[in-house]
mmCIF file of C-alpha atoms in Angstrom:
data_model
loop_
_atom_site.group_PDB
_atom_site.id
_atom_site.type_symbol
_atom_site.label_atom_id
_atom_site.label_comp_id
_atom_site.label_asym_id
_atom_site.label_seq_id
_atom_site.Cartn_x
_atom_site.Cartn_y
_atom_site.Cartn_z
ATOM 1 C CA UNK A 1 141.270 88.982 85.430
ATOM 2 C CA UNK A 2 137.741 87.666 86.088
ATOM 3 C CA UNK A 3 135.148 88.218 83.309
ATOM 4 C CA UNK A 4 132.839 89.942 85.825
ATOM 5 C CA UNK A 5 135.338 92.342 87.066
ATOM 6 C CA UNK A 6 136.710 93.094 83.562
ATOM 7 C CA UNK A 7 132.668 93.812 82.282
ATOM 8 C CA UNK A 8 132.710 96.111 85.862
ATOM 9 C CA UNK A 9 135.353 98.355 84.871
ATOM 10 C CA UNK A 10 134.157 98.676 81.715
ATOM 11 C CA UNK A 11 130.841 99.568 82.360
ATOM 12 C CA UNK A 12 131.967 101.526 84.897
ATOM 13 C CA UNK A 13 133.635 103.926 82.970
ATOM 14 C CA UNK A 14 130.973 103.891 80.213
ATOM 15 C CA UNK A 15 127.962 105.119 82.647
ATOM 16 C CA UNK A 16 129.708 107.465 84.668
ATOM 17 C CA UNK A 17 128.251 110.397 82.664
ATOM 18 C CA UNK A 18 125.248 108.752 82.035
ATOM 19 C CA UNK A 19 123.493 109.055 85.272
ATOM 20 C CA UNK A 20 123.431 105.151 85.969
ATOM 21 C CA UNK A 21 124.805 103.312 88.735
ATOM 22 C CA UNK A 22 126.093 99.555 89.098
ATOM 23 C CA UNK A 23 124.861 97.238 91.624
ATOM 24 C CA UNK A 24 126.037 94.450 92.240
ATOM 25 C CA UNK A 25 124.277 91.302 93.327
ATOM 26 C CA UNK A 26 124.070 87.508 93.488
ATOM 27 C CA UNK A 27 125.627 86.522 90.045
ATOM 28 C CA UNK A 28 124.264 89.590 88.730
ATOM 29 C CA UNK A 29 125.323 92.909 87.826
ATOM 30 C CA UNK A 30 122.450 95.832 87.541
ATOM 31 C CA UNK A 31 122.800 98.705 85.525
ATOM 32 C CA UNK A 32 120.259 101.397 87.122
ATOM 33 C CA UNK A 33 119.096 104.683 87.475
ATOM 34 C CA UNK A 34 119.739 107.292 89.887
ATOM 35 C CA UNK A 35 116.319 108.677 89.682
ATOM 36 C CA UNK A 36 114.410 104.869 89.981
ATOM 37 C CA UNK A 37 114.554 101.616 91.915
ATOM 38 C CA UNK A 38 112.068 99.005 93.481
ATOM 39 C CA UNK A 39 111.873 100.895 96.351
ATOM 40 C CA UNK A 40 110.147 104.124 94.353
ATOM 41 C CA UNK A 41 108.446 101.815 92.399
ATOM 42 C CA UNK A 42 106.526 100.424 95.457
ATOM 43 C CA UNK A 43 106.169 103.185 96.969
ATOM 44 C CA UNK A 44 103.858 104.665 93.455
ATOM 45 C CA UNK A 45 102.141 101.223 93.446
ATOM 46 C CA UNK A 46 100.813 101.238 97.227
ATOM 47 C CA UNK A 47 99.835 105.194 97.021
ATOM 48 C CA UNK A 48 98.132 104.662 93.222
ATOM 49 C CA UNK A 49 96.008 102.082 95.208
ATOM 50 C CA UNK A 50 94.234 100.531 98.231
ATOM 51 C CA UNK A 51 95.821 96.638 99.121
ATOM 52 C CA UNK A 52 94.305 94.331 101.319
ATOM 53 C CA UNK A 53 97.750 92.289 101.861
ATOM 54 C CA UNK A 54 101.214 92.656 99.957
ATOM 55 C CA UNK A 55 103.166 90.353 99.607
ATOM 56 C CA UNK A 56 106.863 91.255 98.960
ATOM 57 C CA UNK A 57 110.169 89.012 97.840
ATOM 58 C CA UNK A 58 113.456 88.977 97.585
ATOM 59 C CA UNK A 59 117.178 87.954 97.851
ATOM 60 C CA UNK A 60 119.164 90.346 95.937
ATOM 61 C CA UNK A 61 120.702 93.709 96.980
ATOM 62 C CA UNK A 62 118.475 94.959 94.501
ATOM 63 C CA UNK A 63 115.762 94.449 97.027
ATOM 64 C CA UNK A 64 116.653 96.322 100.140
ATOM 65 C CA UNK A 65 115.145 99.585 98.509
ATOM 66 C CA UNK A 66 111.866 97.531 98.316
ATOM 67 C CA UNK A 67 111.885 96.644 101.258
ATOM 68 C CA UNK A 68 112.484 99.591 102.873
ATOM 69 C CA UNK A 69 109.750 101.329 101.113
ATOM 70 C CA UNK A 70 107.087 99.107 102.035
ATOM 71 C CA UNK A 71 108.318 98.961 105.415
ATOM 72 C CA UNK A 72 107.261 102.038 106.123
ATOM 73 C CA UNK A 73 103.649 101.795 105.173
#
Protein backbone atom coordinates (compact mmCIF):
# COMPACT_ATOMS: atom_id res chain seq x y z
CA UNK A 1 0.00 0.00 0.00
CA UNK A 2 1.19 3.51 -0.93
CA UNK A 3 2.33 5.77 1.97
CA UNK A 4 -0.14 8.45 0.83
CA UNK A 5 -3.09 6.25 0.73
CA UNK A 6 -2.19 4.50 4.02
CA UNK A 7 -1.77 8.38 5.82
CA UNK A 8 -5.50 8.90 3.85
CA UNK A 9 -7.25 6.27 5.60
CA UNK A 10 -5.87 7.08 8.59
CA UNK A 11 -6.61 10.49 8.74
CA UNK A 12 -9.66 9.79 7.42
CA UNK A 13 -10.98 8.02 10.14
CA UNK A 14 -9.34 10.32 12.73
CA UNK A 15 -11.27 13.66 11.47
CA UNK A 16 -14.47 12.30 10.74
CA UNK A 17 -15.89 13.65 14.04
CA UNK A 18 -13.84 16.46 14.02
CA UNK A 19 -15.49 18.62 11.51
CA UNK A 20 -12.43 18.57 8.99
CA UNK A 21 -12.32 17.45 5.57
CA UNK A 22 -9.37 16.03 3.30
CA UNK A 23 -8.45 17.45 0.07
CA UNK A 24 -6.45 16.22 -1.94
CA UNK A 25 -4.06 17.93 -4.29
CA UNK A 26 -0.82 17.97 -6.28
CA UNK A 27 1.54 15.95 -3.92
CA UNK A 28 -0.34 17.29 -1.15
CA UNK A 29 -2.90 16.30 1.18
CA UNK A 30 -5.00 19.26 3.11
CA UNK A 31 -6.55 18.81 6.24
CA UNK A 32 -9.40 21.66 6.40
CA UNK A 33 -12.30 23.03 7.81
CA UNK A 34 -15.80 22.82 6.96
CA UNK A 35 -16.55 26.25 8.10
CA UNK A 36 -13.19 27.99 6.12
CA UNK A 37 -11.31 27.92 2.83
CA UNK A 38 -9.54 30.44 0.39
CA UNK A 39 -12.56 31.09 -1.15
CA UNK A 40 -14.21 32.71 2.32
CA UNK A 41 -11.08 34.04 3.01
CA UNK A 42 -11.15 36.25 -0.16
CA UNK A 43 -14.25 36.93 -0.08
CA UNK A 44 -13.58 38.86 3.88
CA UNK A 45 -10.41 40.39 2.33
CA UNK A 46 -12.12 42.17 -0.82
CA UNK A 47 -15.35 43.32 1.39
CA UNK A 48 -12.87 44.51 4.56
CA UNK A 49 -11.37 46.73 1.74
CA UNK A 50 -11.30 48.78 -1.50
CA UNK A 51 -8.52 47.12 -4.32
CA UNK A 52 -7.42 48.78 -7.23
CA UNK A 53 -6.27 45.33 -9.00
CA UNK A 54 -6.03 41.68 -7.45
CA UNK A 55 -4.07 39.58 -8.45
CA UNK A 56 -4.92 35.89 -7.75
CA UNK A 57 -2.78 32.36 -8.16
CA UNK A 58 -2.97 29.07 -8.23
CA UNK A 59 -2.60 25.36 -9.27
CA UNK A 60 -3.96 23.28 -6.60
CA UNK A 61 -7.55 22.05 -5.97
CA UNK A 62 -7.20 24.02 -3.02
CA UNK A 63 -7.69 26.99 -5.23
CA UNK A 64 -10.92 26.59 -7.08
CA UNK A 65 -12.81 28.05 -3.93
CA UNK A 66 -10.59 31.17 -4.51
CA UNK A 67 -11.24 31.47 -7.49
CA UNK A 68 -14.65 31.22 -7.49
CA UNK A 69 -15.02 33.80 -4.88
CA UNK A 70 -13.26 36.44 -6.56
CA UNK A 71 -14.90 35.63 -9.66
CA UNK A 72 -17.80 36.92 -8.66
CA UNK A 73 -16.75 40.37 -7.66
Amino acid sequence: MRASKALDEKLGDIIKSLDLILIHGKKVIEIMSNKINKGLAARYLTDKNDYDFILSIGDDTTDEDMFRSLGEL
